[in-house]
CSV table of C-alpha atoms and ligand atoms in Angstrom, one decimal:
chain,number,residue,atom,x,y,z
A,1,MET,CA,-53.2,8.5,29.6
A,2,SER,CA,-56.1,6.0,29.5
A,3,HIS,CA,-57.7,7.6,32.6
A,4,LEU,CA,-58.5,10.8,30.7
A,5,ASP,CA,-61.9,11.3,29.2
A,6,ALA,CA,-63.5,14.2,27.3
A,7,PRO,CA,-66.3,15.0,29.8
A,8,THR,CA,-63.8,15.4,32.6
A,9,VAL,CA,-61.5,17.6,30.5
A,10,ILE,CA,-64.5,19.8,29.5
A,11,ARG,CA,-65.8,19.9,33.1
A,12,THR,CA,-62.4,21.0,34.4
A,13,LYS,CA,-62.3,24.0,32.0
A,14,ARG,CA,-66.0,24.7,32.4
A,15,ASP,CA,-65.4,25.1,36.1
A,16,GLY,CA,-62.5,27.5,35.6
A,17,GLY,CA,-59.7,25.0,36.2
A,18,VAL,CA,-56.3,24.7,34.6
A,19,LEU,CA,-55.8,21.8,32.2
A,20,SER,CA,-52.8,19.6,32.9
A,21,ASP,CA,-50.2,19.0,30.2
A,22,ALA,CA,-51.4,15.4,29.9
A,23,ALA,CA,-55.1,16.5,29.5
A,24,ILE,CA,-54.1,18.9,26.7
A,25,ASP,CA,-51.9,16.4,24.9
A,26,TRP,CA,-54.7,13.8,25.2
A,27,VAL,CA,-57.5,15.9,24.0
A,28,ILE,CA,-55.6,17.4,21.0
A,29,ASP,CA,-54.4,14.0,19.9
A,30,GLY,CA,-57.8,12.5,20.4
A,31,TYR,CA,-59.6,15.1,18.4
A,32,THR,CA,-57.0,14.9,15.6
A,33,HIS,CA,-57.6,11.2,15.3
A,34,GLY,CA,-61.3,11.2,15.8
A,35,ARG,CA,-61.5,9.8,19.4
A,36,VAL,CA,-62.8,13.1,20.7
A,37,ALA,CA,-66.1,14.0,18.9
A,38,ASP,CA,-66.9,17.4,17.3
A,39,GLU,CA,-69.5,18.1,19.9
A,40,GLN,CA,-67.1,17.4,22.7
A,41,MET,CA,-64.4,19.7,21.2
A,42,SER,CA,-67.1,22.3,20.6
A,43,ALA,CA,-68.0,22.3,24.3
A,44,LEU,CA,-64.4,22.5,25.3
A,45,LEU,CA,-63.7,25.4,22.9
A,46,MET,CA,-66.7,27.2,24.4
A,47,ALA,CA,-65.4,26.6,27.9
A,48,ILE,CA,-61.9,27.9,26.8
A,49,PHE,CA,-63.7,30.9,25.2
A,50,LEU,CA,-65.5,31.7,28.5
A,51,LYS,CA,-62.8,30.8,31.1
A,52,GLY,CA,-59.6,31.5,29.2
A,53,MET,CA,-56.2,29.8,29.6
A,54,VAL,CA,-53.1,30.6,31.7
A,55,PRO,CA,-49.8,31.1,29.6
A,56,ALA,CA,-48.6,27.6,30.4
A,57,GLU,CA,-51.8,26.1,29.0
A,58,ILE,CA,-51.5,28.2,25.9
A,59,ALA,CA,-47.9,27.1,25.4
A,60,ARG,CA,-48.8,23.4,25.8
A,61,TRP,CA,-52.0,23.6,23.6
A,62,THR,CA,-49.8,25.3,20.9
A,63,ALA,CA,-47.1,22.6,21.2
A,64,ALA,CA,-49.7,19.8,21.1
A,65,MET,CA,-51.2,21.3,17.9
A,66,VAL,CA,-47.7,21.6,16.3
A,67,ASN,CA,-47.0,17.9,17.3
A,68,SER,CA,-50.3,16.8,15.7
A,69,GLY,CA,-48.6,16.9,12.4
A,70,GLU,CA,-45.4,17.4,10.5
A,71,ARG,CA,-42.9,20.3,11.0
A,72,PHE,CA,-41.2,21.5,7.8
A,73,ASP,CA,-37.5,22.2,7.7
A,74,PHE,CA,-36.2,24.1,4.6
A,75,SER,CA,-32.8,25.0,6.1
A,76,ASP,CA,-31.1,22.8,3.5
A,77,LEU,CA,-32.6,24.7,0.5
A,78,ARG,CA,-30.8,27.1,-1.7
A,79,ARG,CA,-32.3,29.4,-4.3
A,80,ALA,CA,-31.6,28.3,-7.8
A,81,ALA,CA,-30.3,31.8,-8.5
A,82,ALA,CA,-28.0,32.0,-5.4
A,83,PRO,CA,-26.8,28.4,-4.6
A,84,SER,CA,-24.2,29.5,-2.1
A,85,ARG,CA,-26.6,31.2,0.4
A,86,PRO,CA,-29.3,29.6,2.6
A,87,LEU,CA,-32.8,31.0,2.1
A,88,ALA,CA,-33.9,34.0,4.1
A,89,LEU,CA,-37.1,32.2,5.2
A,90,VAL,CA,-39.6,34.6,6.8
A,91,ASP,CA,-43.3,34.8,7.0
A,92,LYS,CA,-46.1,37.1,8.1
A,93,HIS,CA,-49.5,36.3,9.6
A,94,SER,CA,-52.5,38.5,10.5
A,95,THR,CA,-54.9,37.9,13.3
A,96,GLY,CA,-57.8,38.5,10.9
A,97,GLY,CA,-59.1,41.7,9.5
A,98,VAL,CA,-61.7,43.2,7.1
A,99,GLY,CA,-60.5,43.9,3.6
A,100,ASP,CA,-57.2,42.5,4.8
A,101,LYS,CA,-55.7,41.5,1.5
A,102,ILE,CA,-52.2,42.4,2.6
A,103,THR,CA,-50.6,39.0,2.1
A,104,ILE,CA,-51.4,39.2,-1.7
A,105,PRO,CA,-49.2,42.3,-2.4
A,106,LEU,CA,-46.8,41.7,0.5
A,107,LEU,CA,-45.5,38.3,-0.6
A,108,PRO,CA,-44.4,39.4,-4.0
A,109,VAL,CA,-42.8,42.6,-2.6
A,110,VAL,CA,-40.6,40.6,-0.2
A,111,MET,CA,-39.9,37.9,-2.8
A,112,ALA,CA,-38.7,40.7,-5.1
A,113,CYS,CA,-36.3,41.9,-2.3
A,114,GLY,CA,-34.8,38.4,-2.0
A,115,ALA,CA,-36.7,36.9,0.9
A,116,SER,CA,-38.3,33.4,0.8
A,117,VAL,CA,-41.8,32.9,2.2
A,118,PRO,CA,-43.3,29.5,3.1
A,119,GLN,CA,-46.8,30.6,3.9
A,120,ALA,CA,-49.4,28.3,5.5
A,121,ALA,CA,-52.5,30.4,4.9
A,122,GLY,CA,-56.1,30.1,6.1
A,123,ARG,CA,-59.6,30.3,4.8
A,124,GLY,CA,-62.2,32.8,6.1
A,125,LEU,CA,-62.8,32.7,9.8
A,126,GLY,CA,-65.9,34.3,11.4
A,127,HIS,CA,-66.5,37.7,9.9
A,128,THR,CA,-62.9,37.9,8.5
A,129,GLY,CA,-61.8,36.8,5.0
A,130,GLY,CA,-59.1,34.2,4.3
A,131,THR,CA,-56.1,34.5,2.0
A,132,LEU,CA,-56.8,31.1,0.4
A,133,ASP,CA,-60.5,32.0,-0.4
A,134,LYS,CA,-59.3,35.1,-2.1
A,135,LEU,CA,-56.4,33.6,-4.1
A,136,GLU,CA,-58.7,30.7,-5.2
A,137,ALA,CA,-60.8,33.3,-7.0
A,138,ILE,CA,-58.0,33.3,-9.6
A,139,GLN,CA,-59.0,30.7,-12.2
A,140,GLY,CA,-57.0,27.5,-11.7
A,141,PHE,CA,-55.1,28.6,-8.5
A,142,THR,CA,-54.5,25.8,-6.1
A,143,ALA,CA,-53.3,25.9,-2.5
A,144,GLU,CA,-53.2,22.2,-2.1
A,145,LEU,CA,-49.4,21.8,-2.5
A,146,SER,CA,-47.3,18.7,-1.7
A,147,LYS,CA,-44.2,19.2,0.4
A,148,ASP,CA,-42.1,18.6,-2.7
A,149,ARG,CA,-43.9,21.2,-4.6
A,150,ILE,CA,-43.5,23.7,-1.8
A,151,ARG,CA,-39.7,23.0,-1.7
A,152,GLN,CA,-39.5,23.4,-5.5
A,153,GLN,CA,-41.3,26.7,-5.4
A,154,LEU,CA,-39.1,28.0,-2.6
A,155,ARG,CA,-36.0,27.0,-4.6
A,156,ASP,CA,-37.3,28.4,-7.9
A,157,ILE,CA,-39.3,31.5,-7.1
A,158,GLY,CA,-39.0,32.1,-3.4
A,159,ALA,CA,-42.6,31.6,-2.1
A,160,ALA,CA,-45.4,29.1,-1.7
A,161,VAL,CA,-48.9,29.8,-0.3
A,162,PHE,CA,-50.5,26.6,0.8
A,163,ALA,CA,-53.4,25.1,2.9
A,164,ALA,CA,-51.8,23.9,6.1
A,165,GLY,CA,-52.5,20.2,5.0
A,166,ASP,CA,-50.2,18.0,7.1
A,167,LEU,CA,-49.1,20.9,9.2
A,168,ALA,CA,-50.9,21.3,12.6
A,169,PRO,CA,-53.9,19.2,11.4
A,170,ALA,CA,-55.4,19.7,14.9
A,171,ASP,CA,-55.6,23.4,14.0
A,172,ARG,CA,-57.3,22.7,10.7
A,173,LYS,CA,-60.1,20.8,12.5
A,174,ILE,CA,-60.4,23.2,15.4
A,175,TYR,CA,-60.3,26.3,13.1
A,176,ALA,CA,-63.2,25.0,11.0
A,177,LEU,CA,-65.1,24.1,14.2
A,178,ARG,CA,-64.5,27.6,15.8
A,179,ASP,CA,-65.7,29.2,12.6
A,180,VAL,CA,-69.2,27.7,13.1
A,181,THR,CA,-69.5,27.6,16.9
A,182,ALA,CA,-68.9,31.3,17.7
A,183,THR,CA,-65.6,30.5,19.4
A,184,THR,CA,-63.3,32.5,17.2
A,185,GLU,CA,-62.9,35.6,19.5
A,186,SER,CA,-60.7,34.0,22.1
A,187,LEU,CA,-57.1,35.0,22.9
A,188,PRO,CA,-55.8,31.5,23.7
A,189,LEU,CA,-57.5,30.0,20.7
A,190,ILE,CA,-56.2,32.7,18.3
A,191,ALA,CA,-52.7,32.6,19.6
A,192,SER,CA,-52.4,28.8,19.5
A,193,SER,CA,-54.0,28.6,16.0
A,194,VAL,CA,-51.7,31.2,14.5
A,195,MET,CA,-48.6,30.0,16.2
A,196,SER,CA,-49.1,26.3,15.6
A,197,LYS,CA,-49.2,26.8,11.9
A,198,LYS,CA,-46.3,29.3,11.9
A,199,LEU,CA,-44.0,27.2,14.1
A,200,ALA,CA,-44.7,24.1,11.9
A,201,GLU,CA,-44.3,25.7,8.4
A,202,GLY,CA,-40.5,26.2,8.4
A,203,ALA,CA,-40.1,30.0,8.5
A,204,ARG,CA,-36.9,31.1,10.4
A,205,SER,CA,-38.5,34.4,11.6
A,206,LEU,CA,-42.0,35.8,11.8
A,207,VAL,CA,-43.8,39.1,11.6
A,208,LEU,CA,-47.4,39.3,13.0
A,209,ASP,CA,-50.0,41.8,12.1
A,210,VAL,CA,-52.2,42.0,15.2
A,211,LYS,CA,-55.5,43.9,14.6
A,212,VAL,CA,-56.9,46.4,17.0
A,213,GLY,CA,-60.5,47.9,16.9
A,214,ARG,CA,-64.1,47.2,15.9
A,215,GLY,CA,-63.2,44.8,13.0
A,216,ALA,CA,-60.7,42.7,15.0
A,217,PHE,CA,-61.6,39.5,16.9
A,218,LEU,CA,-60.5,41.0,20.2
A,219,LYS,CA,-62.3,44.3,20.9
A,220,THR,CA,-60.0,46.2,23.2
A,221,GLU,CA,-56.5,47.5,22.5
A,222,ALA,CA,-55.4,45.9,25.8
A,223,GLU,CA,-56.5,42.5,24.7
A,224,SER,CA,-54.8,42.9,21.3
A,225,ARG,CA,-51.6,43.9,23.0
A,226,GLU,CA,-51.8,40.8,25.2
A,227,LEU,CA,-52.4,38.7,22.2
A,228,ALA,CA,-49.4,40.2,20.4
A,229,ALA,CA,-47.2,39.7,23.5
A,230,THR,CA,-48.4,36.1,23.9
A,231,MET,CA,-47.6,35.2,20.3
A,232,VAL,CA,-44.3,37.0,20.3
A,233,ASP,CA,-43.3,35.0,23.4
A,234,LEU,CA,-44.5,31.7,21.9
A,235,GLY,CA,-42.4,32.3,18.7
A,236,ASN,CA,-39.3,33.4,20.6
A,237,ALA,CA,-39.6,30.4,23.1
A,238,ASN,CA,-39.8,28.0,20.1
A,239,GLY,CA,-36.7,29.3,18.2
A,240,VAL,CA,-38.6,31.5,15.7
A,241,PRO,CA,-37.7,35.1,16.4
A,242,THR,CA,-41.1,36.9,16.3
A,243,ARG,CA,-42.2,40.5,16.3
A,244,ALA,CA,-45.6,42.1,15.9
A,245,LEU,CA,-47.2,45.3,14.5
A,246,LEU,CA,-50.4,46.4,16.2
A,247,THR,CA,-52.5,47.9,13.4
A,248,ASP,CA,-55.9,49.7,13.2
A,249,MET,CA,-58.9,47.6,12.2
A,250,ASN,CA,-61.7,50.0,13.0
A,251,CYS,CA,-62.3,50.7,9.3
A,252,PRO,CA,-61.9,48.2,6.5
A,253,LEU,CA,-58.5,48.2,4.7
A,254,GLY,CA,-58.6,49.6,1.2
A,255,ARG,CA,-61.9,49.9,-0.8
A,256,THR,CA,-62.9,46.3,-1.2
A,257,VAL,CA,-64.1,43.5,1.1
A,258,GLY,CA,-64.7,40.0,-0.3
A,259,ASN,CA,-62.7,37.6,-2.4
A,260,SER,CA,-62.1,38.5,-6.1
A,261,VAL,CA,-62.7,42.2,-5.4
A,262,GLU,CA,-59.7,42.1,-3.0
A,263,VAL,CA,-57.5,40.3,-5.6
A,264,SER,CA,-58.3,43.1,-8.1
A,265,GLU,CA,-57.3,45.7,-5.6
A,266,SER,CA,-54.1,43.9,-4.8
A,267,LEU,CA,-53.3,43.9,-8.5
A,268,GLU,CA,-53.7,47.7,-8.5
A,269,VAL,CA,-51.2,47.9,-5.6
A,270,LEU,CA,-48.8,45.7,-7.4
A,271,ALA,CA,-49.1,47.9,-10.5
A,272,GLY,CA,-47.9,50.9,-8.4
A,273,GLY,CA,-51.4,52.3,-7.5
A,274,GLY,CA,-54.1,51.2,-5.1
A,275,PRO,CA,-55.4,52.6,-1.8
A,276,SER,CA,-52.8,54.4,0.4
A,277,ASP,CA,-53.6,52.4,3.5
A,278,VAL,CA,-53.1,49.1,1.7
A,279,VAL,CA,-49.8,50.4,0.3
A,280,GLU,CA,-48.7,51.8,3.7
A,281,LEU,CA,-49.3,48.5,5.6
A,282,THR,CA,-47.8,46.4,2.9
A,283,LEU,CA,-44.6,48.4,3.0
A,284,ALA,CA,-44.5,48.5,6.8
A,285,LEU,CA,-44.8,44.8,7.1
A,286,ALA,CA,-42.3,44.2,4.2
A,287,THR,CA,-39.8,46.4,6.0
A,288,GLU,CA,-40.2,44.3,9.2
A,289,MET,CA,-40.0,41.0,7.3
A,290,LEU,CA,-36.8,42.1,5.4
A,291,ASP,CA,-35.2,43.3,8.7
A,292,ALA,CA,-36.2,40.1,10.5
A,293,ALA,CA,-34.7,38.1,7.6
A,294,GLY,CA,-31.4,40.1,7.7
A,295,ILE,CA,-31.9,41.7,4.3
A,296,GLY,CA,-33.1,45.1,5.5
A,297,ASP,CA,-31.0,47.1,3.0
A,298,SER,CA,-33.4,46.6,0.1
A,299,ASP,CA,-36.2,49.1,-0.8
A,300,PRO,CA,-39.7,47.4,-0.9
A,301,ALA,CA,-41.4,50.5,-2.3
A,302,GLU,CA,-39.1,50.3,-5.4
A,303,THR,CA,-40.5,46.8,-6.2
A,304,LEU,CA,-44.0,48.3,-6.6
A,305,ARG,CA,-42.6,51.1,-8.8
A,306,ASP,CA,-40.4,49.0,-11.1
A,307,GLY,CA,-42.8,46.1,-11.6
A,308,SER,CA,-40.6,43.5,-10.0
A,309,ALA,CA,-43.2,42.7,-7.3
A,310,MET,CA,-45.8,42.2,-10.0
A,311,ASP,CA,-43.5,39.9,-11.9
A,312,CYS,CA,-43.1,37.9,-8.6
A,313,PHE,CA,-46.8,37.7,-8.2
A,314,ARG,CA,-47.3,36.4,-11.7
A,315,ALA,CA,-44.6,33.8,-11.1
A,316,LEU,CA,-46.3,32.7,-7.8
A,317,VAL,CA,-49.7,32.5,-9.4
A,318,ALA,CA,-48.4,30.6,-12.4
A,319,ALA,CA,-46.5,28.1,-10.2
A,320,GLN,CA,-49.7,27.3,-8.4
A,321,GLY,CA,-51.7,26.8,-11.5
A,322,GLY,CA,-53.5,30.2,-11.7
A,323,ASP,CA,-54.3,32.0,-14.8
A,324,LEU,CA,-54.3,35.8,-14.5
A,325,THR,CA,-55.5,36.3,-18.0
A,326,CYS,CA,-59.0,34.9,-17.1
A,327,PRO,CA,-61.3,37.7,-15.8
A,328,LEU,CA,-61.9,37.6,-12.1
A,329,PRO,CA,-65.4,36.5,-11.2
A,330,ILE,CA,-67.8,39.2,-10.0
A,331,GLY,CA,-71.3,38.7,-8.6
A,332,THR,CA,-74.0,39.4,-11.2
A,333,ALA,CA,-76.6,40.6,-8.7
A,334,THR,CA,-75.7,44.0,-7.4
A,335,GLU,CA,-77.1,46.8,-5.3
A,336,THR,CA,-75.8,50.3,-4.8
A,337,VAL,CA,-76.1,52.3,-1.6
A,338,THR,CA,-76.2,56.1,-2.3
A,339,ALA,CA,-75.7,59.1,-0.1
A,340,PRO,CA,-79.0,60.6,1.1
A,341,TYR,CA,-77.4,64.1,1.2
A,342,GLY,CA,-74.0,65.7,0.6
A,343,GLY,CA,-71.3,66.1,3.2
A,344,ILE,CA,-68.2,64.3,4.5
A,345,MET,CA,-68.1,60.5,4.9
A,346,GLY,CA,-67.9,59.7,8.6
A,347,ASP,CA,-66.6,56.7,10.4
A,348,LEU,CA,-67.1,53.3,8.7
A,349,ASP,CA,-67.6,50.3,10.9
A,350,ALA,CA,-65.4,47.4,9.7
A,351,MET,CA,-67.7,44.9,11.4
A,352,GLY,CA,-70.8,46.1,9.6
A,353,VAL,CA,-69.0,45.9,6.2
A,354,ALA,CA,-67.5,42.5,7.0
A,355,LEU,CA,-70.9,41.1,7.9
A,356,ALA,CA,-72.4,42.5,4.7
A,357,ALA,CA,-69.7,40.8,2.7
A,358,TRP,CA,-70.3,37.5,4.6
A,359,ARG,CA,-74.1,37.7,4.0
A,360,LEU,CA,-73.4,38.2,0.3
A,361,GLY,CA,-71.6,34.8,0.3
A,362,ALA,CA,-68.0,35.8,0.7
A,363,GLY,CA,-67.7,33.6,3.9
A,364,ARG,CA,-69.2,30.4,5.3
A,365,ALA,CA,-72.0,29.6,7.7
A,366,ARG,CA,-71.4,25.9,7.7
A,367,PRO,CA,-68.1,24.0,7.7
A,368,GLY,CA,-66.7,23.2,4.3
A,369,GLU,CA,-69.3,25.3,2.5
A,370,PRO,CA,-68.0,26.8,-0.8
A,371,VAL,CA,-67.6,30.6,-0.8
A,372,GLN,CA,-68.7,32.8,-3.6
A,373,PHE,CA,-65.6,34.2,-5.3
A,374,GLY,CA,-67.5,37.1,-6.8
A,375,ALA,CA,-69.3,38.1,-3.6
A,376,GLY,CA,-68.2,41.3,-1.9
A,377,VAL,CA,-68.5,45.0,-1.2
A,378,ARG,CA,-66.8,48.0,-3.0
A,379,ILE,CA,-66.4,51.1,-0.8
A,380,HIS,CA,-66.6,54.2,-3.0
A,381,ARG,CA,-66.1,56.8,-0.2
A,382,LYS,CA,-63.8,56.3,2.8
A,383,PRO,CA,-63.9,58.3,6.0
A,384,GLY,CA,-63.1,62.0,5.5
A,385,GLU,CA,-63.8,62.0,1.8
A,386,PRO,CA,-66.4,64.5,0.4
A,387,VAL,CA,-69.7,63.0,-0.6
A,388,ALA,CA,-72.3,64.5,-3.0
A,389,ALA,CA,-76.0,63.8,-2.5
A,390,GLY,CA,-77.1,60.8,-4.5
A,391,GLU,CA,-73.5,59.6,-5.1
A,392,ALA,CA,-72.7,55.8,-4.8
A,393,LEU,CA,-71.2,55.0,-1.4
A,394,PHE,CA,-71.1,51.2,-1.7
A,395,THR,CA,-71.7,48.6,-4.3
A,396,LEU,CA,-72.7,45.0,-3.2
A,397,TYR,CA,-72.1,41.9,-5.4
A,398,THR,CA,-73.4,38.4,-5.1
A,399,GLU,CA,-74.5,35.5,-7.2
A,400,THR,CA,-77.6,35.1,-5.0
A,401,PRO,CA,-80.0,38.1,-5.2
A,402,GLU,CA,-82.0,36.9,-2.2
A,403,ARG,CA,-78.9,37.6,0.0
A,404,LEU,CA,-79.0,41.3,-0.8
A,405,PRO,CA,-81.6,42.5,1.8
A,406,ALA,CA,-79.7,40.9,4.7
A,407,ALA,CA,-76.4,42.4,3.5
A,408,LEU,CA,-78.0,45.8,3.1
A,409,ALA,CA,-79.3,45.5,6.7
A,410,GLU,CA,-75.8,44.7,8.0
A,411,LEU,CA,-74.5,47.9,6.3
A,412,ASP,CA,-77.3,50.0,7.7
A,413,GLY,CA,-75.8,51.9,10.7
A,414,ALA,CA,-72.2,51.1,9.7
A,415,TRP,CA,-71.6,54.5,8.0
A,416,THR,CA,-72.6,58.1,8.3
A,417,VAL,CA,-72.4,61.2,6.2
A,418,GLY,CA,-71.9,64.4,8.3
A,419,ASP,CA,-70.6,68.0,8.4
A,420,THR,CA,-67.1,67.2,9.8
A,421,ALA,CA,-64.4,64.7,9.1
A,422,PRO,CA,-64.1,61.9,11.6
A,423,MET,CA,-61.0,61.6,13.8
A,424,GLN,CA,-58.0,60.2,11.9
A,425,ARG,CA,-56.4,57.2,13.5
A,426,PRO,CA,-52.8,56.1,12.8
A,427,LEU,CA,-52.7,52.8,10.8
A,428,ILE,CA,-49.7,51.4,12.7
A,429,VAL,CA,-50.6,51.6,16.4
A,430,ASP,CA,-47.4,50.1,17.9
A,431,ARG,CA,-44.7,47.6,17.4
A,432,ILE,CA,-44.1,44.8,19.9
A,433,GLY,CA,-41.0,42.6,20.2
B,1,URA,N1,-55.7,33.4,12.0
B,1,URA,C1,-55.5,32.1,12.4
B,1,URA,O1,-54.8,31.3,11.8
B,1,URA,N2,-56.2,31.7,13.4
B,1,URA,C2,-57.0,32.5,14.1
B,1,URA,O2,-57.6,32.1,15.1
B,1,URA,C3,-57.2,33.8,13.7
B,1,URA,C4,-56.5,34.3,12.6
């Protein structure tokens, strides 16, 4: 492979060509091991963003990312509580949403129903939040788990949420680079990023939550459908039965967008309350996961009512060093947006709210930058709800007061108050696979 070089690979894609298997293997291996520089990979990612990839390139790019690291196998494990049965290993991954805290209540729900979840989770990407950034808002919580510790947690409590670490290390580097080079919104790059982690992490079946609408990375329903079909095909072709729900992401999920504010809302759901859309999506994905894992006869809703999902969440957090007795951090500089007149809350643009949270410090503008755990937005009125003049519509939180004006500017134009309720959209748009 010594005849390959980065400028030639970049030029091939820049000019709309198809990358050979050898070129893909070479460039992923070279980037993982530092022989291909960040600026060269950035240029290649932008060329892929602009020119796309054919299905065979996506499949090879994904395989090369899987092969850049270890592939976990937990098939020998048994739950301490049920030593005669293999684990029902299943996972879920979202393509990235706004207020998308679903993993936090979902994992404990399926744990309580007897599934086991080895979840390689991500940090914030572009305008979307990341599960790890949210969970790390809990004092002491760590996602840096060794393989032995992941195995131990799967055996003892049935779940582990971890930074991908040695899994698909090529994705870890490319993911961080995409976040700061405006190359996140690309079907081949999203599909390969999600599926490389998911194929490597040791789940035996997979449920994808593919977002559709203004707050999704891909803007049209047709593109989101193609993304879902591409990932379902990749999973099935690699021995991990995969299905997807297409779900609405025009409006933020729930009433919080940020890090610790989303953990608080997830705790409300686990306590049997919380916003109805978060509960609906949690239960829909749980039903799919349990069916995929072959334990579809349990009732996920009951685990929210009887407290068993909350118990599982506490066990998960404690196993990963977190202390739920410490108060969750909340930004001390706040601003409230109030209704100029009474009426009905109109459409709420997920992208505007996401960018406001990002400006407040909930996400990153540079690779590796720390996020503010207490930064975020509380949404007091969702579309269709009555609004009184002067009432609070949003509260913004940050540790950095100078961020507030830019965040307020992002929110401007993202909401309306009018005379009529906006059109209601179904949360679950379709099911694929
Ligand atoms: N989640 C990922 O892991 N990667 C993406 O590109 C988008 C969402």
